[in-house]
mmCIF file of C-alpha atoms in Angstrom:
data_model
loop_
_atom_site.group_PDB
_atom_site.id
_atom_site.type_symbol
_atom_site.label_atom_id
_atom_site.label_comp_id
_atom_site.label_asym_id
_atom_site.label_seq_id
_atom_site.Cartn_x
_atom_site.Cartn_y
_atom_site.Cartn_z
ATOM 1 C CA MET P 1 0.015 -0.013 -0.061
ATOM 2 C CA ASN P 2 2.876 2.337 0.705
ATOM 3 C CA GLN P 3 4.188 1.731 -2.758
ATOM 4 C CA LEU P 4 0.898 3.002 -4.296
ATOM 5 C CA ALA P 5 0.728 6.193 -2.101
ATOM 6 C CA ILE P 6 3.439 8.136 -3.936
ATOM 7 C CA PRO P 7 2.047 7.518 -7.477
ATOM 8 C CA LEU P 8 -1.519 8.249 -6.395
ATOM 9 C CA ILE P 9 -0.481 11.527 -4.703
ATOM 10 C CA PHE P 10 1.451 12.441 -7.820
ATOM 11 C CA PHE P 11 -1.431 11.665 -10.020
ATOM 12 C CA GLY P 12 -3.751 13.746 -7.752
ATOM 13 C CA ILE P 13 -1.480 16.664 -7.899
ATOM 14 C CA MET P 14 -1.236 16.613 -11.568
ATOM 15 C CA ILE P 15 -5.058 16.349 -11.869
ATOM 16 C CA VAL P 16 -5.444 19.407 -9.635
ATOM 17 C CA LEU P 17 -2.940 21.449 -11.623
ATOM 18 C CA TRP P 18 -4.760 20.471 -14.847
ATOM 19 C CA ALA P 19 -8.168 21.435 -13.424
ATOM 20 C CA ARG P 20 -6.758 24.694 -12.096
ATOM 21 C CA SER P 21 -5.403 25.561 -15.554
ATOM 22 C CA ILE P 22 -8.763 24.858 -17.269
ATOM 23 C CA ALA P 23 -10.493 26.944 -14.655
ATOM 24 C CA ARG P 24 -8.068 29.804 -15.182
ATOM 25 C CA LYS P 25 -8.847 29.724 -18.886
ATOM 26 C CA LYS P 26 -12.589 29.848 -18.300
ATOM 27 C CA SER P 27 -12.367 32.577 -15.666
ATOM 28 C CA THR P 28 -10.162 34.829 -17.745
ATOM 29 C CA PRO P 29 -12.164 38.148 -18.133
ATOM 30 C CA PRO P 30 -12.998 39.101 -21.675
ATOM 31 C CA PRO P 31 -11.195 42.054 -23.311
ATOM 32 C CA ALA P 32 -12.256 45.302 -21.787
ATOM 33 C CA GLY P 33 -13.499 48.117 -24.007
ATOM 34 C CA ILE P 34 -16.269 48.883 -26.240
ATOM 35 C CA TRP P 35 -14.990 46.863 -29.138
ATOM 36 C CA ASN P 36 -15.519 43.463 -27.458
ATOM 37 C CA ARG P 37 -17.979 43.603 -24.589
ATOM 38 C CA PRO P 38 -20.664 41.140 -23.675
ATOM 39 C CA ASP P 39 -23.083 43.767 -22.463
ATOM 40 C CA ALA P 40 -23.795 46.813 -24.343
ATOM 41 C CA ASN P 41 -24.560 48.725 -21.092
ATOM 42 C CA GLN P 42 -20.974 48.282 -19.817
ATOM 43 C CA GLN P 43 -19.163 51.419 -20.712
ATOM 44 C CA ARG P 44 -15.600 52.068 -20.326
ATOM 45 C CA ASN P 45 -14.188 55.079 -18.447
ATOM 46 C CA PRO P 46 -12.474 57.205 -21.141
ATOM 47 C CA THR P 47 -10.112 58.595 -18.517
ATOM 48 C CA ASP P 48 -8.883 55.152 -17.407
ATOM 49 C CA THR P 49 -5.319 54.787 -18.605
ATOM 50 C CA SER P 50 -4.696 51.322 -17.085
ATOM 51 C CA PRO P 51 -4.096 48.460 -19.459
ATOM 52 C CA THR P 52 -7.335 47.273 -20.786
ATOM 53 C CA TYR P 53 -6.525 44.087 -22.581
ATOM 54 C CA ASN P 54 -3.654 41.643 -22.604
ATOM 55 C CA PRO P 55 -3.865 38.992 -25.300
ATOM 56 C CA LYS P 56 -4.708 35.483 -24.212
ATOM 57 C CA THR P 57 -1.959 34.098 -21.991
ATOM 58 C CA GLU P 58 -0.614 30.617 -22.266
ATOM 59 C CA VAL P 59 -2.973 27.850 -21.424
ATOM 60 C CA HIS P 60 -1.080 24.864 -20.050
ATOM 61 C CA MET P 61 -3.727 22.363 -21.153
ATOM 62 C CA ASN P 62 -5.762 21.592 -24.214
ATOM 63 C CA PRO P 63 -8.011 18.649 -25.030
ATOM 64 C CA ILE P 64 -5.267 16.694 -26.775
ATOM 65 C CA SER P 65 -2.583 17.356 -24.193
ATOM 66 C CA ALA P 66 -4.980 16.540 -21.428
ATOM 67 C CA VAL P 67 -5.747 13.206 -22.958
ATOM 68 C CA ILE P 68 -2.142 12.434 -23.423
ATOM 69 C CA PHE P 69 -1.413 13.441 -19.826
ATOM 70 C CA ILE P 70 -4.124 11.242 -18.376
ATOM 71 C CA ILE P 71 -3.131 8.274 -20.417
ATOM 72 C CA PHE P 72 0.544 8.326 -19.371
ATOM 73 C CA ILE P 73 -0.310 9.130 -15.772
ATOM 74 C CA GLY P 74 -2.791 6.300 -15.742
ATOM 75 C CA GLY P 75 -0.106 3.998 -17.262
ATOM 76 C CA ALA P 76 2.174 5.052 -14.504
ATOM 77 C CA VAL P 77 -0.383 4.156 -11.798
ATOM 78 C CA LEU P 78 -1.158 0.773 -13.532
ATOM 79 C CA SER P 79 2.460 -0.085 -13.799
ATOM 80 C CA ARG P 80 2.826 0.556 -10.094
ATOM 81 C CA LEU P 81 -0.249 -1.610 -9.382
ATOM 82 C CA ALA P 82 1.361 -4.361 -11.517
ATOM 83 C CA ASN P 83 4.428 -4.198 -9.285
ATOM 84 C CA MET P 84 6.658 -3.172 -12.265
ATOM 85 C CA PRO P 85 9.901 -1.386 -11.566
ATOM 86 C CA ILE P 86 9.653 2.113 -10.140
ATOM 87 C CA SER P 87 11.651 3.430 -12.934
ATOM 88 C CA VAL P 88 8.844 2.571 -15.415
ATOM 89 C CA THR P 89 6.404 4.475 -13.291
ATOM 90 C CA VAL P 90 8.654 7.397 -13.071
ATOM 91 C CA VAL P 91 9.402 7.425 -16.878
ATOM 92 C CA LEU P 92 5.655 7.217 -17.745
ATOM 93 C CA ALA P 93 4.866 10.053 -15.304
ATOM 94 C CA VAL P 94 7.556 12.208 -16.666
ATOM 95 C CA ILE P 95 6.583 11.621 -20.251
ATOM 96 C CA GLY P 96 2.941 12.430 -19.321
ATOM 97 C CA VAL P 97 3.941 15.709 -17.626
ATOM 98 C CA PHE P 98 6.256 16.625 -20.513
ATOM 99 C CA LEU P 99 3.690 15.968 -23.252
ATOM 100 C CA GLY P 100 0.906 17.523 -21.196
ATOM 101 C CA TYR P 101 2.769 20.738 -21.051
ATOM 102 C CA SER P 102 4.577 20.585 -24.339
ATOM 103 C CA VAL P 103 1.710 19.775 -26.789
ATOM 104 C CA LYS P 104 -0.026 23.000 -27.727
ATOM 105 C CA MET P 105 -2.907 23.632 -30.123
ATOM 106 C CA ALA P 106 -3.765 26.958 -31.983
ATOM 107 C CA GLN P 107 -6.945 27.519 -33.612
ATOM 108 C CA GLN P 108 -7.141 28.444 -37.361
ATOM 109 C CA TRP P 109 -7.216 32.128 -36.599
ATOM 110 C CA GLU P 110 -4.658 32.091 -33.760
ATOM 111 C CA ARG P 111 -0.899 32.513 -33.734
ATOM 112 C CA ALA P 112 1.366 31.756 -30.651
ATOM 113 C CA VAL P 113 4.406 33.891 -30.041
ATOM 114 C CA ILE P 114 7.072 31.516 -28.442
ATOM 115 C CA LEU P 115 10.042 32.871 -26.584
ATOM 116 C CA ARG P 116 13.064 30.490 -25.791
ATOM 117 C CA LEU P 117 15.100 31.613 -22.931
ATOM 118 C CA GLY P 118 13.603 35.143 -23.180
ATOM 119 C CA LYS P 119 14.288 35.514 -26.961
ATOM 120 C CA LEU P 120 11.891 35.157 -29.793
ATOM 121 C CA HIS P 121 12.022 31.645 -31.153
ATOM 122 C CA ALA P 122 9.084 31.288 -33.440
ATOM 123 C CA VAL P 123 5.541 32.109 -34.263
ATOM 124 C CA LYS P 124 3.456 28.893 -34.386
ATOM 125 C CA GLY P 125 -0.008 27.994 -35.633
ATOM 126 C CA PRO P 126 -2.482 27.037 -36.611
ATOM 127 C CA GLY P 127 -2.616 23.344 -35.476
ATOM 128 C CA LEU P 128 -0.463 21.383 -33.037
ATOM 129 C CA PHE P 129 3.089 22.290 -32.043
ATOM 130 C CA ILE P 130 5.493 21.195 -29.264
ATOM 131 C CA LEU P 131 7.375 23.153 -26.687
ATOM 132 C CA ILE P 132 10.513 22.400 -24.702
ATOM 133 C CA PRO P 133 9.524 22.566 -21.002
ATOM 134 C CA ILE P 134 11.214 25.259 -19.011
ATOM 135 C CA PHE P 135 13.094 26.641 -22.108
ATOM 136 C CA ASP P 136 10.121 27.624 -24.175
ATOM 137 C CA ALA P 137 7.084 29.725 -23.224
ATOM 138 C CA VAL P 138 3.996 30.970 -25.167
ATOM 139 C CA THR P 139 3.772 34.655 -24.172
ATOM 140 C CA THR P 140 1.053 35.814 -26.436
ATOM 141 C CA TRP P 141 -1.721 34.352 -28.421
ATOM 142 C CA ILE P 142 -2.737 36.621 -31.383
ATOM 143 C CA ASP P 143 -6.174 36.652 -32.861
ATOM 144 C CA GLN P 144 -5.922 37.395 -36.609
ATOM 145 C CA ARG P 145 -9.590 37.717 -37.366
ATOM 146 C CA ILE P 146 -11.152 41.093 -38.350
ATOM 147 C CA ARG P 147 -12.189 43.140 -35.419
ATOM 148 C CA THR P 148 -14.269 46.291 -34.961
ATOM 149 C CA THR P 149 -13.548 49.264 -32.804
ATOM 150 C CA GLU P 150 -16.099 51.996 -32.201
ATOM 151 C CA VAL P 151 -14.710 55.480 -31.650
ATOM 152 C CA ASN P 152 -16.515 58.801 -31.073
ATOM 153 C CA ALA P 153 -15.557 62.470 -30.980
ATOM 154 C CA GLU P 154 -17.942 64.592 -28.786
ATOM 155 C CA GLN P 155 -18.086 68.390 -29.116
ATOM 156 C CA ALA P 156 -15.199 68.419 -31.727
ATOM 157 C CA LEU P 157 -14.892 71.711 -33.635
ATOM 158 C CA THR P 158 -14.794 71.651 -37.350
ATOM 159 C CA LYS P 159 -12.854 74.026 -39.420
ATOM 160 C CA ASP P 160 -15.635 76.453 -39.497
ATOM 161 C CA THR P 161 -15.862 76.217 -35.642
ATOM 162 C CA VAL P 162 -19.107 74.130 -35.510
ATOM 163 C CA PRO P 163 -19.242 71.653 -32.616
ATOM 164 C CA VAL P 164 -20.264 68.174 -33.918
ATOM 165 C CA ASN P 165 -20.497 64.685 -32.432
ATOM 166 C CA VAL P 166 -19.125 62.039 -34.781
ATOM 167 C CA ASP P 167 -19.353 58.227 -34.415
ATOM 168 C CA ALA P 168 -17.308 55.947 -36.483
ATOM 169 C CA ILE P 169 -16.380 52.188 -36.773
ATOM 170 C CA VAL P 170 -12.773 50.950 -37.674
ATOM 171 C CA PHE P 171 -12.435 47.525 -39.163
ATOM 172 C CA TRP P 172 -8.905 46.166 -38.633
ATOM 173 C CA MET P 173 -6.907 42.964 -38.171
ATOM 174 C CA VAL P 174 -3.384 41.805 -37.161
ATOM 175 C CA HIS P 175 -1.410 40.668 -40.162
ATOM 176 C CA ASP P 176 2.027 40.249 -38.434
ATOM 177 C CA ALA P 177 1.699 38.521 -35.116
ATOM 178 C CA GLU P 178 5.451 38.917 -34.373
ATOM 179 C CA ARG P 179 5.405 42.688 -34.572
ATOM 180 C CA ALA P 180 2.156 42.995 -32.754
ATOM 181 C CA ALA P 181 3.557 40.996 -29.773
ATOM 182 C CA LEU P 182 6.959 42.593 -29.709
ATOM 183 C CA GLU P 183 6.517 46.257 -30.912
ATOM 184 C CA ILE P 184 3.824 47.351 -28.644
ATOM 185 C CA THR P 185 2.314 46.223 -25.202
ATOM 186 C CA ASP P 186 -1.513 46.537 -26.008
ATOM 187 C CA TYR P 187 -2.244 46.886 -29.587
ATOM 188 C CA VAL P 188 -6.000 46.709 -29.173
ATOM 189 C CA SER P 189 -6.053 49.792 -26.863
ATOM 190 C CA ALA P 190 -3.464 51.553 -29.112
ATOM 191 C CA VAL P 191 -5.761 51.054 -32.203
ATOM 192 C CA GLN P 192 -8.632 52.751 -30.420
ATOM 193 C CA ARG P 193 -6.450 55.668 -29.214
ATOM 194 C CA VAL P 194 -4.991 56.252 -32.618
ATOM 195 C CA ALA P 195 -8.427 56.073 -34.224
ATOM 196 C CA GLN P 196 -10.049 58.489 -31.809
ATOM 197 C CA THR P 197 -7.153 61.050 -32.279
ATOM 198 C CA SER P 198 -7.136 60.790 -35.938
ATOM 199 C CA LEU P 199 -10.973 61.228 -36.068
ATOM 200 C CA ARG P 200 -10.507 64.493 -34.071
ATOM 201 C CA GLU P 201 -7.902 65.679 -36.317
ATOM 202 C CA MET P 202 -9.970 64.974 -39.477
ATOM 203 C CA ILE P 203 -12.952 66.865 -38.006
ATOM 204 C CA GLY P 204 -10.789 69.894 -37.136
ATOM 205 C CA SER P 205 -9.473 70.139 -40.758
ATOM 206 C CA SER P 206 -12.797 69.618 -42.455
ATOM 207 C CA VAL P 207 -15.675 72.055 -43.117
ATOM 208 C CA LEU P 208 -19.127 71.029 -41.779
ATOM 209 C CA SER P 209 -20.673 71.032 -45.308
ATOM 210 C CA GLU P 210 -17.953 68.665 -46.626
ATOM 211 C CA LEU P 211 -18.235 66.442 -43.616
ATOM 212 C CA LEU P 212 -22.003 66.069 -44.156
ATOM 213 C CA SER P 213 -22.090 65.706 -47.914
ATOM 214 C CA ASP P 214 -18.890 63.727 -48.761
ATOM 215 C CA ARG P 215 -18.390 61.046 -46.133
ATOM 216 C CA LYS P 216 -16.605 58.599 -48.513
ATOM 217 C CA THR P 217 -13.759 61.028 -48.686
ATOM 218 C CA ALA P 218 -13.551 61.400 -44.982
ATOM 219 C CA ASP P 219 -13.605 57.558 -44.688
ATOM 220 C CA ALA P 220 -10.811 57.141 -47.061
ATOM 221 C CA GLU P 221 -8.779 59.812 -45.364
ATOM 222 C CA LEU P 222 -9.175 58.162 -41.988
ATOM 223 C CA LYS P 223 -8.333 54.787 -43.288
ATOM 224 C CA GLN P 224 -5.103 56.132 -44.744
ATOM 225 C CA VAL P 225 -4.191 58.051 -41.651
ATOM 226 C CA ILE P 226 -4.901 55.339 -39.084
ATOM 227 C CA GLY P 227 -3.430 52.572 -41.274
ATOM 228 C CA ALA P 228 -0.151 54.446 -41.578
ATOM 229 C CA LYS P 229 0.206 54.666 -37.840
ATOM 230 C CA THR P 230 -0.821 51.089 -37.105
ATOM 231 C CA ALA P 231 1.221 49.441 -39.841
ATOM 232 C CA GLU P 232 4.262 49.723 -37.665
ATOM 233 C CA TRP P 233 2.617 47.302 -35.150
ATOM 234 C CA GLY P 234 1.618 44.734 -37.643
ATOM 235 C CA VAL P 235 -1.999 45.864 -37.750
ATOM 236 C CA THR P 236 -3.962 46.505 -40.996
ATOM 237 C CA VAL P 237 -6.942 48.829 -41.168
ATOM 238 C CA ASN P 238 -9.357 47.342 -43.571
ATOM 239 C CA SER P 239 -11.938 50.205 -43.661
ATOM 240 C CA VAL P 240 -13.248 53.127 -41.581
ATOM 241 C CA GLU P 241 -16.934 54.077 -41.683
ATOM 242 C CA ILE P 242 -18.418 57.259 -40.212
ATOM 243 C CA ARG P 243 -21.712 56.182 -38.817
ATOM 244 C CA ASP P 244 -23.315 59.418 -37.635
ATOM 245 C CA VAL P 245 -22.607 63.163 -37.515
ATOM 246 C CA ALA P 246 -24.728 65.010 -34.956
ATOM 247 C CA ILE P 247 -24.930 68.892 -34.895
ATOM 248 C CA PRO P 248 -26.655 71.251 -32.435
ATOM 249 C CA ASP P 249 -30.328 71.812 -32.743
ATOM 250 C CA ASN P 250 -30.133 75.582 -33.301
ATOM 251 C CA LEU P 251 -27.719 75.020 -36.090
ATOM 252 C CA GLN P 252 -30.148 72.373 -37.658
ATOM 253 C CA ASP P 253 -32.843 74.976 -37.651
ATOM 254 C CA ALA P 254 -30.683 77.512 -39.205
ATOM 255 C CA MET P 255 -29.532 75.096 -41.914
ATOM 256 C CA SER P 256 -33.212 74.041 -42.553
ATOM 257 C CA ARG P 257 -34.196 77.737 -43.073
ATOM 258 C CA GLN P 258 -31.288 78.224 -45.458
ATOM 259 C CA ALA P 259 -32.202 75.176 -47.434
ATOM 260 C CA GLN P 260 -35.809 76.323 -47.572
ATOM 261 C CA ALA P 261 -34.773 79.866 -48.785
ATOM 262 C CA GLU P 262 -32.643 78.217 -51.455
ATOM 263 C CA ARG P 263 -35.599 76.165 -52.655
ATOM 264 C CA GLU P 264 -37.917 79.056 -52.789
ATOM 265 C CA LYS P 265 -35.325 81.052 -54.767
ATOM 266 C CA GLN P 266 -34.850 78.268 -57.237
ATOM 267 C CA ALA P 267 -38.710 77.829 -57.530
ATOM 268 C CA ARG P 268 -39.072 81.536 -58.253
ATOM 269 C CA VAL P 269 -36.348 81.522 -60.978
ATOM 270 C CA ILE P 270 -37.963 78.438 -62.579
ATOM 271 C CA LEU P 271 -41.462 79.988 -62.455
ATOM 272 C CA GLY P 272 -40.112 83.234 -64.179
ATOM 273 C CA SER P 273 -38.358 81.120 -66.892
ATOM 274 C CA ALA P 274 -41.705 79.349 -67.470
ATOM 275 C CA GLU P 275 -43.626 82.586 -67.678
ATOM 276 C CA GLU P 276 -41.142 83.995 -70.201
ATOM 277 C CA GLU P 277 -41.416 80.818 -72.321
ATOM 278 C CA VAL P 278 -45.236 80.827 -72.234
ATOM 279 C CA ALA P 279 -45.385 84.483 -73.227
ATOM 280 C CA GLN P 280 -43.177 83.825 -76.174
ATOM 281 C CA LYS P 281 -45.364 80.870 -77.221
ATOM 282 C CA PHE P 282 -48.374 83.171 -77.105
ATOM 283 C CA VAL P 283 -46.722 85.738 -79.216
ATOM 284 C CA ASN P 284 -45.905 83.098 -81.842
ATOM 285 C CA ALA P 285 -49.497 81.697 -81.656
ATOM 286 C CA ALA P 286 -50.891 85.229 -82.066
ATOM 287 C CA ARG P 287 -48.767 85.840 -85.217
ATOM 288 C CA LEU P 288 -49.929 82.493 -86.625
ATOM 289 C CA TYR P 289 -53.629 83.289 -86.023
ATOM 290 C CA ALA P 290 -53.295 86.669 -87.632
ATOM 291 C CA SER P 291 -51.860 85.235 -90.785
ATOM 292 C CA SER P 292 -54.291 82.292 -90.987
ATOM 293 C CA PRO P 293 -57.973 82.791 -90.025
ATOM 294 C CA GLU P 294 -58.481 79.097 -90.509
ATOM 295 C CA ALA P 295 -56.186 78.364 -87.679
ATOM 296 C CA LEU P 296 -58.085 80.790 -85.435
ATOM 297 C CA GLN P 297 -61.380 79.121 -86.399
ATOM 298 C CA LEU P 298 -60.104 75.701 -85.500
ATOM 299 C CA ARG P 299 -58.842 76.996 -82.182
ATOM 300 C CA ALA P 300 -62.166 78.595 -81.465
ATOM 301 C CA MET P 301 -64.019 75.378 -82.347
ATOM 302 C CA ASN P 302 -61.513 73.401 -80.050
ATOM 303 C CA ILE P 303 -62.388 75.790 -77.103
ATOM 304 C CA ILE P 304 -66.069 75.245 -77.617
ATOM 305 C CA TYR P 305 -65.644 71.477 -77.681
ATOM 306 C CA GLU P 306 -63.598 71.485 -74.541
ATOM 307 C CA THR P 307 -66.256 73.506 -72.786
ATOM 308 C CA THR P 308 -69.079 71.156 -73.805
ATOM 309 C CA LYS P 309 -67.496 68.092 -72.374
ATOM 310 C CA GLU P 310 -69.361 68.201 -69.173
ATOM 311 C CA ARG P 311 -72.877 66.991 -69.331
ATOM 312 C CA GLY P 312 -75.789 69.406 -68.579
ATOM 313 C CA ALA P 313 -73.768 72.528 -69.247
ATOM 314 C CA THR P 314 -75.396 75.593 -70.727
ATOM 315 C CA ILE P 315 -73.069 77.716 -72.741
ATOM 316 C CA LEU P 316 -73.813 81.277 -73.980
ATOM 317 C CA MET P 317 -71.653 82.277 -77.002
ATOM 318 C CA PRO P 318 -71.479 85.788 -78.411
ATOM 319 C CA THR P 319 -72.276 86.273 -82.050
ATOM 320 C CA SER P 320 -68.851 87.440 -82.670
ATOM 321 C CA MET P 321 -67.454 84.071 -81.822
ATOM 322 C CA VAL P 322 -70.194 82.423 -84.097
ATOM 323 C CA ASP P 323 -69.174 84.671 -86.823
ATOM 324 C CA ALA P 324 -65.477 83.804 -86.283
ATOM 325 C CA MET P 325 -66.332 80.250 -86.959
ATOM 326 C CA ASN P 326 -67.443 80.981 -90.523
ATOM 327 C CA PRO P 327 -64.432 81.463 -92.820
ATOM 328 C CA GLY P 328 -66.418 83.225 -95.464
ATOM 329 C CA ALA P 329 -67.912 85.665 -93.066
ATOM 330 C CA ALA P 330 -64.595 86.180 -91.532
ATOM 331 C CA ALA P 331 -62.975 86.790 -94.819
ATOM 332 C CA PHE P 332 -65.700 89.126 -95.873
ATOM 333 C CA ALA P 333 -65.472 91.099 -92.795
ATOM 334 C CA LEU P 334 -61.753 91.386 -93.088
ATOM 335 C CA ASN P 335 -62.037 92.452 -96.825
ATOM 336 C CA MET P 336 -64.651 95.066 -95.861
ATOM 337 C CA ALA P 337 -62.360 96.373 -93.169
ATOM 338 C CA ARG P 338 -59.574 96.682 -95.692
ATOM 339 C CA ILE P 339 -61.783 98.487 -98.108
ATOM 340 C CA ASP P 340 -63.052 100.969 -95.435
ATOM 341 C CA SER P 341 -59.546 101.663 -94.456
ATOM 342 C CA ALA P 342 -58.514 102.227 -98.131
ATOM 343 C CA LYS P 343 -61.308 104.837 -98.852
ATOM 344 C CA PRO P 344 -60.446 108.577 -98.490
ATOM 345 C CA ASP P 345 -62.110 110.679 -95.899
ATOM 346 C CA PRO P 346 -65.429 112.286 -97.171
ATOM 347 C CA VAL P 347 -65.541 116.041 -98.093
ATOM 348 C CA PRO P 348 -68.156 117.993 -96.108
ATOM 349 C CA ALA P 349 -71.151 119.110 -98.410
ATOM 350 C CA THR P 350 -71.850 122.912 -98.992
ATOM 351 C CA SER P 351 -75.268 124.388 -98.363
ATOM 352 C CA SER P 352 -77.486 125.513 -101.368
ATOM 353 C CA VAL P 353 -79.570 128.141 -99.414
ATOM 354 C CA PRO P 354 -78.754 131.651 -100.531
ATOM 355 C CA GLN P 355 -77.164 133.724 -98.011
ATOM 356 C CA VAL P 356 -78.931 137.078 -97.054
ATOM 357 C CA PRO P 357 -76.808 140.171 -97.317
ATOM 358 C CA LYS P 358 -76.152 141.944 -94.173
ATOM 359 C CA ALA P 359 -77.563 145.388 -93.662
#
């Protein structure tokens, strides 16, 4: 019984250490900040300068290494129960501990930064890889999936001194795990700080009208500025999108009145152009009617037809309009008017009564 005590105690210690490592993995708090929070109501204090997120630290156990560890430790216990030499038990236990610590597994989107004796050795992943105990250590696990970071600028002054609130979203990813682990302490927080600073600089150099009407240009400018700063850390900015631009209420009223006045001005100009065009058309029509009585007659008949469309309508037409519908009468009247205008003025007649001489 005393011979079984040592392997059982050793096996129990290993199980406890494995369980603690798994519990530590599950209890690791999620990255702080607004870009990866489980609850939308949890807001981060913008004045907090403490480290917000440290990439996932080394996990000593994964499902494969745990199974290998249990198999070899179980073999050590069974070898001891079978009264095999103590060296076999020790060798199996050492191999189980070695493989349980050394066999690591990275997901498809993960990269593991490995240091050997304090110096960079390699960047492993995805899949399985083996470490040398004591000498090697996984210092950082880098997630290379695309992430989103929300940034906002409150009461930022534009180039024409207008306070605005701007919300934007930055889409970025880690393209170089080695530089992200070695060049900067907390690249996630740094991306947020750089994005927020660049957003305020862009607002300060832009006019409000340009910021409201041409967001694509502002998005491209932000992407270029933020990407140039984060490229040194191995971070690529895929895109930046301005989600909302809020301006003060009094300024909204003023801009609304200005837009209304511009619309009224444009409407009046269009109405004047229409009146001018209609007047010109009327002049052309009058000239055509004057040179062609038939056209005037057809127009008059069309007007009468349009007015008699409604049922039960009583229409009173002047005789002049009826006469205008007769081309012969119209031509006769026109001819008589021309003849009358061509006759000379009549000479006044002299009286035939003899005049009586004055006394």
